[in-house]
Coordinates of C-alpha atoms in Angstrom, one line a residue:
Chain A
M1 CA -25.8 34.1 -31.8
A2 CA -25.4 30.5 -30.7
P3 CA -25.4 30.0 -27.0
V4 CA -21.9 29.5 -25.5
P5 CA -21.7 25.9 -24.4
D6 CA -20.9 25.3 -20.7
I7 CA -17.4 23.8 -20.9
V8 CA -16.3 21.6 -18.0
L9 CA -13.0 20.4 -19.3
A10 CA -10.8 22.1 -21.9
L11 CA -7.6 20.5 -23.2
E12 CA -5.3 23.0 -24.9
G13 CA -2.3 21.6 -26.8
V14 CA -1.7 18.8 -24.3
S15 CA 1.4 16.6 -24.7
A16 CA 1.6 13.8 -22.1
G17 CA 3.4 10.5 -21.4
Y18 CA 5.8 8.7 -19.1
G19 CA 9.4 9.4 -18.2
D20 CA 10.7 11.5 -21.0
V21 CA 8.5 10.0 -23.7
A22 CA 5.4 11.8 -24.9
V23 CA 2.6 9.5 -26.0
V24 CA -0.1 12.1 -26.7
H25 CA 0.9 15.1 -28.8
D26 CA -0.6 18.5 -29.0
F27 CA -4.2 17.4 -28.2
S28 CA -7.0 19.9 -27.8
A29 CA -10.6 19.3 -27.1
A30 CA -13.5 20.6 -25.0
L31 CA -16.2 18.7 -23.1
A32 CA -19.7 20.3 -22.5
R33 CA -21.4 19.8 -19.2
G34 CA -23.5 16.7 -18.9
S35 CA -22.2 15.3 -22.2
I36 CA -20.8 11.8 -22.9
T37 CA -17.7 11.7 -25.1
T38 CA -16.2 8.5 -26.4
L39 CA -12.4 8.3 -27.1
I40 CA -11.7 5.9 -30.0
G41 CA -8.3 4.6 -31.1
G42 CA -6.2 1.5 -31.7
N43 CA -3.8 0.0 -29.3
G44 CA -1.1 2.5 -28.2
A45 CA -3.1 5.5 -29.7
G46 CA -2.7 7.2 -26.3
K47 CA -6.3 6.9 -25.0
S48 CA -5.4 5.8 -21.5
T49 CA -2.5 8.2 -21.4
L50 CA -4.8 11.1 -22.1
M51 CA -7.2 9.9 -19.3
R52 CA -4.3 9.7 -16.9
A53 CA -3.0 13.1 -17.9
I54 CA -6.4 14.6 -17.1
Y55 CA -6.4 12.9 -13.6
G56 CA -2.7 13.6 -13.0
T57 CA -1.3 10.1 -12.9
C58 CA 1.1 10.6 -15.8
R59 CA 3.2 13.5 -16.9
C60 CA 1.8 16.5 -18.8
F61 CA 4.8 17.9 -20.8
A62 CA 3.0 20.8 -22.5
G63 CA -0.3 22.5 -22.9
H64 CA -3.0 23.3 -20.4
I65 CA -5.8 21.2 -18.8
R66 CA -8.6 23.5 -17.7
F67 CA -11.3 22.2 -15.4
D68 CA -14.1 24.7 -14.8
G69 CA -11.7 27.3 -16.2
T70 CA -8.8 26.6 -13.8
A71 CA -5.5 25.2 -15.1
I72 CA -5.0 22.0 -13.2
E73 CA -2.1 20.3 -15.1
A74 CA 0.4 21.0 -12.2
E75 CA -1.9 19.6 -9.5
P76 CA -1.5 16.1 -8.0
P77 CA -4.4 13.6 -8.4
W78 CA -6.0 14.1 -4.9
Q79 CA -6.3 17.9 -5.6
R80 CA -8.0 17.2 -8.9
L81 CA -10.3 14.7 -7.2
A82 CA -11.2 17.4 -4.6
R83 CA -12.1 19.7 -7.5
G84 CA -14.4 17.1 -9.0
V85 CA -12.3 15.1 -11.5
G86 CA -12.7 11.3 -11.0
L87 CA -10.9 8.6 -12.9
V88 CA -11.8 4.9 -13.0
P89 CA -8.7 3.3 -14.5
Q90 CA -8.5 0.4 -16.8
G91 CA -8.4 -3.1 -15.3
R92 CA -9.3 -4.2 -11.8
C93 CA -9.0 -1.1 -9.6
N94 CA -10.4 -1.9 -6.2
F95 CA -9.0 -3.3 -2.9
P96 CA -9.5 -7.0 -3.4
R97 CA -9.0 -8.0 0.3
M98 CA -11.4 -5.4 1.7
S99 CA -15.2 -5.8 1.8
V100 CA -17.4 -3.9 -0.6
L101 CA -18.4 -1.5 2.2
E102 CA -14.7 -1.0 3.1
N103 CA -14.0 -0.3 -0.5
L104 CA -16.7 2.3 -0.6
L105 CA -15.3 3.8 2.6
M106 CA -12.0 4.1 0.9
G107 CA -13.8 5.9 -1.9
C108 CA -14.8 8.4 0.8
Y109 CA -11.2 8.9 1.9
T110 CA -11.2 12.6 0.9
L111 CA -14.6 13.3 2.4
P112 CA -15.2 14.6 5.9
A113 CA -16.4 11.9 8.3
A114 CA -20.0 13.3 8.5
R115 CA -20.5 13.0 4.7
R116 CA -19.3 9.4 4.4
A117 CA -22.4 7.5 5.4
P118 CA -24.9 9.6 3.3
A119 CA -22.5 9.4 0.3
I120 CA -22.3 5.6 0.5
D121 CA -26.1 5.4 0.9
R122 CA -26.5 7.5 -2.2
V123 CA -24.3 5.3 -4.5
V124 CA -25.8 2.1 -3.2
G125 CA -29.1 3.6 -4.2
L126 CA -27.6 4.3 -7.6
F127 CA -26.3 0.8 -8.0
P128 CA -28.8 -1.5 -6.1
L129 CA -26.8 -4.6 -7.0
L130 CA -24.2 -3.5 -4.4
A131 CA -26.7 -3.5 -1.5
P132 CA -26.7 -7.3 -0.8
R133 CA -23.0 -7.5 -1.4
L134 CA -21.7 -4.9 1.2
K135 CA -20.0 -7.5 3.4
T136 CA -18.6 -9.6 0.5
T137 CA -14.8 -9.4 -0.1
A138 CA -14.4 -7.3 -3.3
G139 CA -12.0 -9.9 -4.9
N140 CA -14.9 -12.4 -4.8
L141 CA -17.3 -10.2 -6.9
S142 CA -17.9 -10.9 -10.5
G143 CA -16.1 -8.8 -13.1
G144 CA -19.2 -6.7 -13.8
E145 CA -19.9 -6.2 -10.1
Q146 CA -16.3 -5.1 -9.5
Q147 CA -16.5 -2.6 -12.4
V148 CA -19.7 -1.2 -10.9
L149 CA -18.0 -1.1 -7.4
E150 CA -15.1 0.9 -8.9
M151 CA -17.4 3.4 -10.5
A152 CA -19.2 3.7 -7.1
M153 CA -15.9 4.2 -5.3
V154 CA -15.3 7.3 -7.4
L155 CA -18.9 8.5 -7.6
V156 CA -19.2 8.8 -3.7
T157 CA -17.2 12.0 -4.0
E158 CA -19.7 13.4 -6.5
P159 CA -17.3 14.3 -9.3
S160 CA -18.6 16.6 -12.0
L161 CA -16.3 14.9 -14.5
L162 CA -16.0 11.2 -14.7
L163 CA -13.2 9.5 -16.7
L164 CA -14.0 5.8 -17.5
D165 CA -11.1 3.8 -19.0
E166 CA -12.5 0.6 -20.7
P167 CA -15.4 0.0 -18.2
S168 CA -16.8 -2.9 -20.2
L169 CA -13.5 -4.8 -20.7
G170 CA -13.9 -8.5 -19.9
L171 CA -17.7 -8.3 -19.3
S172 CA -20.3 -10.4 -21.0
P173 CA -22.4 -8.7 -23.8
K174 CA -25.5 -8.6 -21.5
T175 CA -23.5 -7.0 -18.6
Q176 CA -21.9 -4.6 -21.1
A177 CA -25.4 -3.4 -22.2
E178 CA -26.4 -2.9 -18.5
L179 CA -23.2 -1.0 -17.8
F180 CA -23.8 1.4 -20.7
E181 CA -27.3 2.0 -19.3
V182 CA -25.6 2.8 -15.9
V183 CA -23.2 5.2 -17.6
R184 CA -26.1 6.9 -19.3
A185 CA -27.9 7.2 -16.0
I186 CA -24.9 8.8 -14.4
A187 CA -24.7 11.4 -17.2
R188 CA -28.4 12.2 -16.7
T189 CA -27.6 13.4 -13.2
G190 CA -25.4 16.1 -14.8
V191 CA -22.0 14.4 -14.6
T192 CA -19.8 14.9 -17.7
I193 CA -18.3 11.7 -18.9
L194 CA -15.3 10.8 -21.0
V195 CA -15.1 7.2 -21.8
V196 CA -12.5 5.0 -23.5
E197 CA -14.2 1.8 -24.8
Q198 CA -13.2 -1.3 -26.7
N199 CA -16.9 -1.8 -27.5
V200 CA -16.9 1.2 -29.8
R201 CA -20.4 0.6 -31.1
G202 CA -21.9 0.3 -27.7
A203 CA -20.1 3.4 -26.5
L204 CA -21.0 5.5 -29.6
L205 CA -24.7 4.6 -29.1
I206 CA -24.8 6.3 -25.7
S207 CA -22.4 9.2 -26.6
D208 CA -23.0 12.7 -27.8
T209 CA -19.5 13.2 -29.2
A210 CA -16.7 11.0 -30.4
I211 CA -13.0 11.8 -30.7
V212 CA -10.7 9.6 -32.7
L213 CA -7.1 9.3 -31.6
D214 CA -4.4 8.0 -33.9
L215 CA -0.7 7.6 -32.9
G216 CA -1.2 10.1 -30.1
R217 CA -2.8 12.8 -32.2
K218 CA -6.4 13.8 -32.7
F219 CA -7.6 12.3 -36.0
L220 CA -11.2 13.2 -36.0
E221 CA -13.9 14.7 -33.8
G222 CA -17.6 15.0 -34.3
P223 CA -21.1 14.0 -33.1
A224 CA -21.2 10.3 -32.2
R225 CA -23.9 9.5 -34.9
D226 CA -21.7 11.1 -37.6
V227 CA -18.6 9.3 -36.5
M228 CA -20.5 6.0 -36.4
V229 CA -21.2 6.2 -40.1
D230 CA -17.8 7.6 -41.2
P231 CA -16.4 5.1 -43.6
R232 CA -12.9 5.3 -42.2
I233 CA -14.1 4.6 -38.7
R234 CA -16.5 1.9 -39.7
Q235 CA -13.6 0.2 -41.5
A236 CA -11.1 0.5 -38.7
Y237 CA -13.1 0.1 -35.5
L238 CA -16.6 -1.1 -36.3
G239 CA -15.9 -4.5 -37.9
G240 CA -15.8 -3.4 -41.5
T241 CA -13.6 -5.3 -43.9
I242 CA -10.0 -4.4 -43.7
G243 CA -8.5 -5.1 -47.1
Q244 CA -8.7 -8.6 -48.4
Q245 CA -10.6 -11.2 -46.4
P246 CA -8.8 -14.4 -45.9
A247 CA -10.2 -17.3 -47.9
A248 CA -12.7 -19.4 -45.8
Chain B
M1 CA 18.4 -37.0 27.6
T2 CA 15.8 -36.4 30.4
I3 CA 13.9 -33.2 30.2
D4 CA 13.1 -31.4 33.4
P5 CA 9.5 -30.1 32.9
L6 CA 10.2 -27.0 35.0
Y7 CA 13.2 -26.1 32.9
L8 CA 11.1 -26.6 29.7
V9 CA 8.4 -24.3 30.9
Q10 CA 11.0 -21.7 31.9
L11 CA 12.6 -21.9 28.4
T12 CA 9.2 -21.7 26.8
L13 CA 8.3 -18.6 28.7
N14 CA 11.6 -16.9 27.9
G15 CA 11.2 -18.0 24.2
L16 CA 7.7 -16.6 24.1
V17 CA 8.8 -13.2 25.2
L18 CA 11.8 -13.2 22.8
G19 CA 9.5 -14.3 20.0
L20 CA 7.0 -11.5 20.7
L21 CA 9.8 -8.9 20.6
Y22 CA 11.1 -10.5 17.3
A23 CA 7.6 -10.1 16.0
L24 CA 7.7 -6.4 16.6
I25 CA 10.7 -6.1 14.3
A26 CA 9.2 -8.5 11.7
V27 CA 5.9 -6.7 11.6
G28 CA 7.5 -3.4 10.9
L29 CA 9.7 -4.9 8.1
S30 CA 6.6 -6.4 6.6
L31 CA 4.6 -3.2 6.8
I32 CA 7.3 -1.2 5.1
F33 CA 7.6 -3.9 2.4
G34 CA 3.8 -3.8 1.9
V35 CA 3.5 -0.1 1.5
L36 CA 6.8 0.9 0.0
E37 CA 7.7 -2.3 -1.8
I38 CA 11.2 -2.2 -0.4
I39 CA 13.2 -4.2 2.2
N40 CA 14.6 -1.9 4.9
F41 CA 18.0 -3.5 5.6
A42 CA 18.7 -0.7 8.1
H43 CA 15.7 -2.0 10.3
G44 CA 18.0 -3.8 12.7
E45 CA 19.9 -0.6 13.4
F46 CA 16.6 1.0 14.5
L47 CA 16.4 -1.8 17.1
M48 CA 19.9 -0.9 18.2
L49 CA 18.9 2.8 18.2
G50 CA 15.9 2.0 20.5
A51 CA 18.1 -0.1 22.8
Y52 CA 20.8 2.6 23.1
A53 CA 18.2 5.3 23.5
M54 CA 16.8 3.3 26.4
T55 CA 20.3 2.8 27.8
F56 CA 21.1 6.5 27.8
M57 CA 17.6 7.7 28.9
L58 CA 17.4 5.4 31.9
P59 CA 20.0 7.3 34.1
V60 CA 18.5 10.6 33.0
V61 CA 15.0 9.7 34.3
G62 CA 16.4 8.0 37.5
L63 CA 16.2 4.4 36.1
L64 CA 12.4 4.6 35.6
Y65 CA 11.3 2.1 33.0
A66 CA 8.2 3.7 31.5
P67 CA 9.5 7.3 30.7
A68 CA 12.8 5.9 29.4
L69 CA 10.9 3.5 27.1
L70 CA 8.6 6.2 25.9
A71 CA 11.5 8.4 25.1
A72 CA 13.3 5.6 23.3
V73 CA 10.3 4.9 21.1
L74 CA 9.9 8.6 20.3
I75 CA 13.6 8.9 19.4
T76 CA 13.5 5.9 17.2
A77 CA 10.3 7.1 15.5
L78 CA 12.1 10.4 14.8
G79 CA 14.9 8.4 13.3
G80 CA 12.4 6.7 11.1
F81 CA 10.9 10.1 10.0
L82 CA 14.4 11.2 9.0
L83 CA 15.1 7.9 7.2
F84 CA 12.0 8.5 5.1
E85 CA 12.4 12.2 4.5
L86 CA 16.1 12.1 3.7
F87 CA 16.3 8.8 1.8
L88 CA 13.3 6.6 1.2
S89 CA 11.0 9.4 -0.1
R90 CA 13.5 10.0 -3.0
L91 CA 13.0 6.4 -4.3
G92 CA 10.7 5.9 -7.3
Q93 CA 8.2 3.1 -7.5
H94 CA 10.5 0.7 -9.3
D95 CA 13.8 1.6 -7.5
F96 CA 14.1 -1.7 -5.6
E97 CA 17.9 -2.0 -6.4
R98 CA 18.6 1.5 -5.2
S99 CA 16.6 0.8 -2.0
I100 CA 18.8 -2.2 -1.2
L101 CA 22.0 -0.2 -1.6
I102 CA 20.6 2.8 0.3
T103 CA 19.3 0.8 3.3
I104 CA 22.4 -1.5 3.5
G105 CA 24.7 1.5 3.3
L106 CA 22.7 3.2 6.1
S107 CA 22.8 0.1 8.1
I108 CA 26.6 -0.1 7.9
M109 CA 27.1 3.6 8.6
L110 CA 24.8 3.5 11.7
L111 CA 26.5 0.4 13.0
H112 CA 30.0 1.7 12.7
G113 CA 29.0 5.2 13.7
T114 CA 27.6 3.8 16.9
Q115 CA 30.6 1.7 17.5
Y116 CA 32.8 4.8 17.1
L117 CA 30.7 6.9 19.4
V118 CA 29.9 4.5 22.3
S119 CA 32.5 1.7 21.7
A120 CA 31.6 -1.9 20.9
T121 CA 31.7 -3.0 24.5
P122 CA 28.4 -4.7 25.4
R123 CA 26.4 -2.9 28.1
L124 CA 24.3 -4.4 30.8
V125 CA 21.3 -2.2 31.4
D126 CA 19.7 -1.8 34.8
T127 CA 16.2 -0.4 35.5
E128 CA 14.2 0.4 38.6
L129 CA 12.9 -3.2 38.2
G130 CA 16.4 -4.7 38.4
F131 CA 16.2 -8.4 38.0
D132 CA 13.1 -8.8 40.2
G133 CA 10.4 -11.0 38.9
V134 CA 7.4 -13.1 39.6
A135 CA 7.7 -16.6 40.8
I136 CA 5.1 -19.3 40.3
G137 CA 6.4 -22.2 42.2
D138 CA 9.8 -22.8 40.8
I139 CA 9.2 -21.0 37.6
R140 CA 10.5 -17.5 37.5
I141 CA 10.1 -14.7 35.0
T142 CA 11.6 -11.2 35.4
W143 CA 9.4 -8.2 35.3
T144 CA 11.3 -6.8 32.4
R145 CA 10.5 -9.9 30.3
L146 CA 6.9 -9.9 31.4
I147 CA 6.4 -6.2 30.6
G148 CA 8.3 -6.6 27.3
G149 CA 5.9 -9.4 26.2
G150 CA 2.9 -7.5 27.4
L151 CA 4.0 -4.4 25.6
A152 CA 4.4 -6.4 22.4
L153 CA 0.9 -7.9 22.7
A154 CA -0.6 -4.4 23.3
A155 CA 1.3 -3.1 20.3
F156 CA -0.1 -5.8 18.1
A157 CA -3.6 -5.1 19.3
S158 CA -3.2 -1.4 18.7
L159 CA -1.7 -2.0 15.2
Y160 CA -4.7 -4.3 14.3
G161 CA -7.1 -1.6 15.4
L162 CA -5.2 1.0 13.5
L163 CA -5.1 -0.9 10.3
T164 CA -8.7 -2.0 10.3
R165 CA -10.6 0.9 12.0
T166 CA -8.9 4.1 11.1
P167 CA -8.5 5.9 7.8
F168 CA -4.8 6.3 8.7
G169 CA -4.3 2.5 8.8
R170 CA -6.8 1.7 6.0
A171 CA -4.8 3.9 3.6
M172 CA -1.7 1.7 4.3
R173 CA -3.6 -1.5 3.5
A174 CA -5.1 0.2 0.5
I175 CA -1.7 1.2 -1.0
A176 CA -0.4 -2.3 -0.4
Q177 CA -3.4 -3.9 -2.1
N178 CA -3.7 -1.7 -5.2
R179 CA -1.5 1.4 -5.7
E180 CA -3.6 2.7 -8.7
A181 CA -6.9 2.3 -6.8
A182 CA -5.3 4.2 -3.9
L183 CA -4.6 7.1 -6.3
M184 CA -8.1 6.7 -7.6
V185 CA -9.7 7.4 -4.2
G186 CA -7.4 10.4 -3.5
I187 CA -4.8 8.8 -1.2
K188 CA -1.5 10.7 -1.0
P189 CA 1.1 7.9 -1.3
R190 CA 4.0 9.9 0.1
T191 CA 2.2 10.7 3.3
V192 CA 1.0 7.1 3.8
A193 CA 4.5 5.8 3.1
R194 CA 6.0 8.2 5.7
N195 CA 3.4 7.1 8.3
A196 CA 4.2 3.4 7.6
V197 CA 8.0 4.0 8.0
V198 CA 7.5 6.1 11.2
L199 CA 5.1 3.5 12.6
S200 CA 7.4 0.6 11.7
T201 CA 10.5 2.2 13.2
A202 CA 8.6 3.1 16.4
L203 CA 7.6 -0.6 16.8
C204 CA 11.3 -1.5 16.2
G205 CA 12.3 1.1 18.8
L206 CA 9.8 -0.4 21.3
A207 CA 11.4 -3.8 20.7
G208 CA 14.9 -2.4 21.2
A209 CA 14.0 -0.5 24.4
A210 CA 12.2 -3.6 25.8
L211 CA 15.2 -5.9 24.9
A212 CA 17.8 -3.5 26.5
P213 CA 17.2 -4.7 30.1
I214 CA 16.8 -8.4 28.9
Q215 CA 19.8 -8.8 26.6
L216 CA 23.2 -7.2 26.3
V217 CA 23.2 -3.9 24.4
Q218 CA 25.8 -3.6 21.7
P219 CA 26.1 -2.0 18.3
I220 CA 26.0 -5.3 16.4
M221 CA 22.7 -6.4 18.1
G222 CA 20.6 -5.3 15.1
Q223 CA 22.7 -7.3 12.6
F224 CA 22.0 -10.5 14.5
L225 CA 18.3 -9.8 14.1
I226 CA 17.7 -8.2 10.7
F227 CA 18.4 -11.4 8.7
K228 CA 16.3 -13.4 11.1
A229 CA 13.5 -10.8 10.9
F230 CA 13.8 -10.8 7.1
A231 CA 13.5 -14.6 7.0
L232 CA 10.5 -14.4 9.3
V233 CA 8.8 -12.0 7.0
I234 CA 9.2 -14.5 4.1
I235 CA 8.3 -17.5 6.2
G236 CA 5.2 -15.7 7.5
G237 CA 4.2 -15.0 3.9
L238 CA 5.4 -11.6 2.4
G239 CA 3.2 -8.8 3.7
N240 CA 1.2 -11.2 5.9
L241 CA 1.3 -9.5 9.3
P242 CA -0.3 -12.2 11.5
G243 CA 1.9 -14.7 9.6
A244 CA 5.0 -12.8 10.5
I245 CA 3.9 -12.6 14.2
A246 CA 3.3 -16.4 14.3
A247 CA 6.6 -17.2 12.6
A248 CA 8.4 -14.9 15.0
V249 CA 6.9 -16.4 18.1
A250 CA 7.7 -19.9 16.8
L251 CA 11.3 -18.8 16.2
G252 CA 11.7 -17.4 19.7
L253 CA 10.5 -20.7 21.2
F254 CA 12.6 -22.8 18.9
E255 CA 15.7 -20.7 19.7
S256 CA 15.1 -20.8 23.4
W257 CA 14.7 -24.6 23.3
I258 CA 17.8 -25.2 21.2
G259 CA 19.8 -22.9 23.4
G260 CA 18.5 -24.5 26.5
F261 CA 18.9 -28.2 25.6
F262 CA 21.9 -28.1 23.3
E263 CA 25.2 -26.3 23.2
I264 CA 24.6 -22.6 22.5
I265 CA 26.9 -22.8 19.5
W266 CA 24.1 -24.7 17.5
Q267 CA 21.5 -22.1 18.2
E268 CA 22.0 -19.7 15.2
A269 CA 22.8 -22.5 12.7
A270 CA 19.8 -24.5 13.7
V271 CA 17.5 -21.6 13.4
F272 CA 18.6 -20.8 9.9
L273 CA 18.6 -24.4 8.9
L274 CA 15.0 -24.7 10.0
M275 CA 14.0 -21.6 8.1
I276 CA 15.7 -22.9 4.9
L277 CA 13.8 -26.2 5.3
V278 CA 10.5 -24.4 5.8
L279 CA 11.0 -22.4 2.6
L280 CA 12.1 -25.4 0.6
V281 CA 8.8 -27.1 1.6
R282 CA 6.6 -24.1 1.4
P283 CA 8.1 -21.5 -1.0
N284 CA 5.4 -19.0 -0.3
G285 CA 5.8 -19.2 3.5
L286 CA 3.8 -21.0 6.0
F287 CA 0.7 -18.8 5.7
G288 CA 0.8 -17.7 2.1
R289 CA 1.6 -14.3 0.7
A290 CA -0.8 -11.5 1.4
I291 CA -0.8 -7.8 1.0
V292 CA -0.7 -6.2 4.4
R293 CA -3.4 -8.4 5.7
A294 CA -4.5 -7.4 9.1
G295 CA -6.8 -10.3 9.8

């Protein structure tokens, strides 16, 4: 008998969206502990909506979101954070007029006072590039540094599930590669990661599993290395030819 | 026109105190704008509430200044709590239009309700301090003005400490700077918004209570001030707290000088003319927009 995988997050028939409009329909998936999963899909496929639904910053109309076996779909974001679900949203998501240290302190908002200093020391150890920048105003950091800061702001709470929405957006290829290494390092510490990436190839290379979303529904799911060679995925997301090439 | 230097110093002192008290109102308005993204047009009525609470508490506590002031601040803060729980908490994130209607409606109801209950007759408020004051040479300033200005300065210092040193205050700045990041770190936006409203109305109550023994207390007093305070918030740079304080002190001085050297009839018009000119020259205010900047 195959060993039962240790499931951290189980989505069961989730429909989610904004106002009265569902963007994600009847989505089911399960994430194993310590794994990295990439969510792939075109613009408007519902990737960010799904991430927000898991963290609780958009509406979940139907289905269940189970974290460590407990249904959390009715809980507000701060309760989910307390359980160990962390989301780093797309785009710049820090406090631009506060220093890096103040931003990390804000990350510790839900932690008791005694745990804050050790938590900050730990993430600064994890991301040494932050150490000389602690007094810098966050808005003056480079895009890559801000992205790392935002991950650090969530990691101070030691989440067991980390949701990363487009972490490499706007970064140089070199910084992107460094970032993927960081994500891999985080996963090695036992954190389960679900990542949405515009750099599909880079994300697939570090992922165990890939899920393809199309128009708000699950289109395909499989081991990352299989999805990477799937002709439909190659054509749509990995720079394969789409129909006729325009004449040069 | 010859200017008597003593008269100028006297006007400047009075204007400084008035400006500091205006600043208490403007800072609260700015804080609510930063955290809730709405303009509280009923803010002036909280000033009136603070002033009337002071007026009615003074006889109860034997004309003692401090306990009456404390009671007035608490009563106004309670009013702010109710304002948030009953009305503002029901607003969504993009309900700016509804927020205008709700707060203007509340302002009108509070104004006319007060007029009905206590009549529109202006009241002169007496405290244990009476009209005593300190005199330095020929320059004289009443204790009530001196204490009012001192309380305002103490309130700004405490507010600065609160916003920069405590999680309670940091959360307010955090929400004003990036709402999504605030959710990311587990801040409860509703609790922080309530704190901001209670804190802002308490500051307004402090201004009203301190103004009561200095100016006439009447139901319309908040109306005179709300549009000025709103203009100050814009001139100081939306959400820029030190900017709002600086603009308010400048306004108090300017108003006092105009009122002292020209016919009083020009005072209000001159003040608004100046503010319009400033905004024509510097559309983002004198000190630039900020997002609840504490320093």
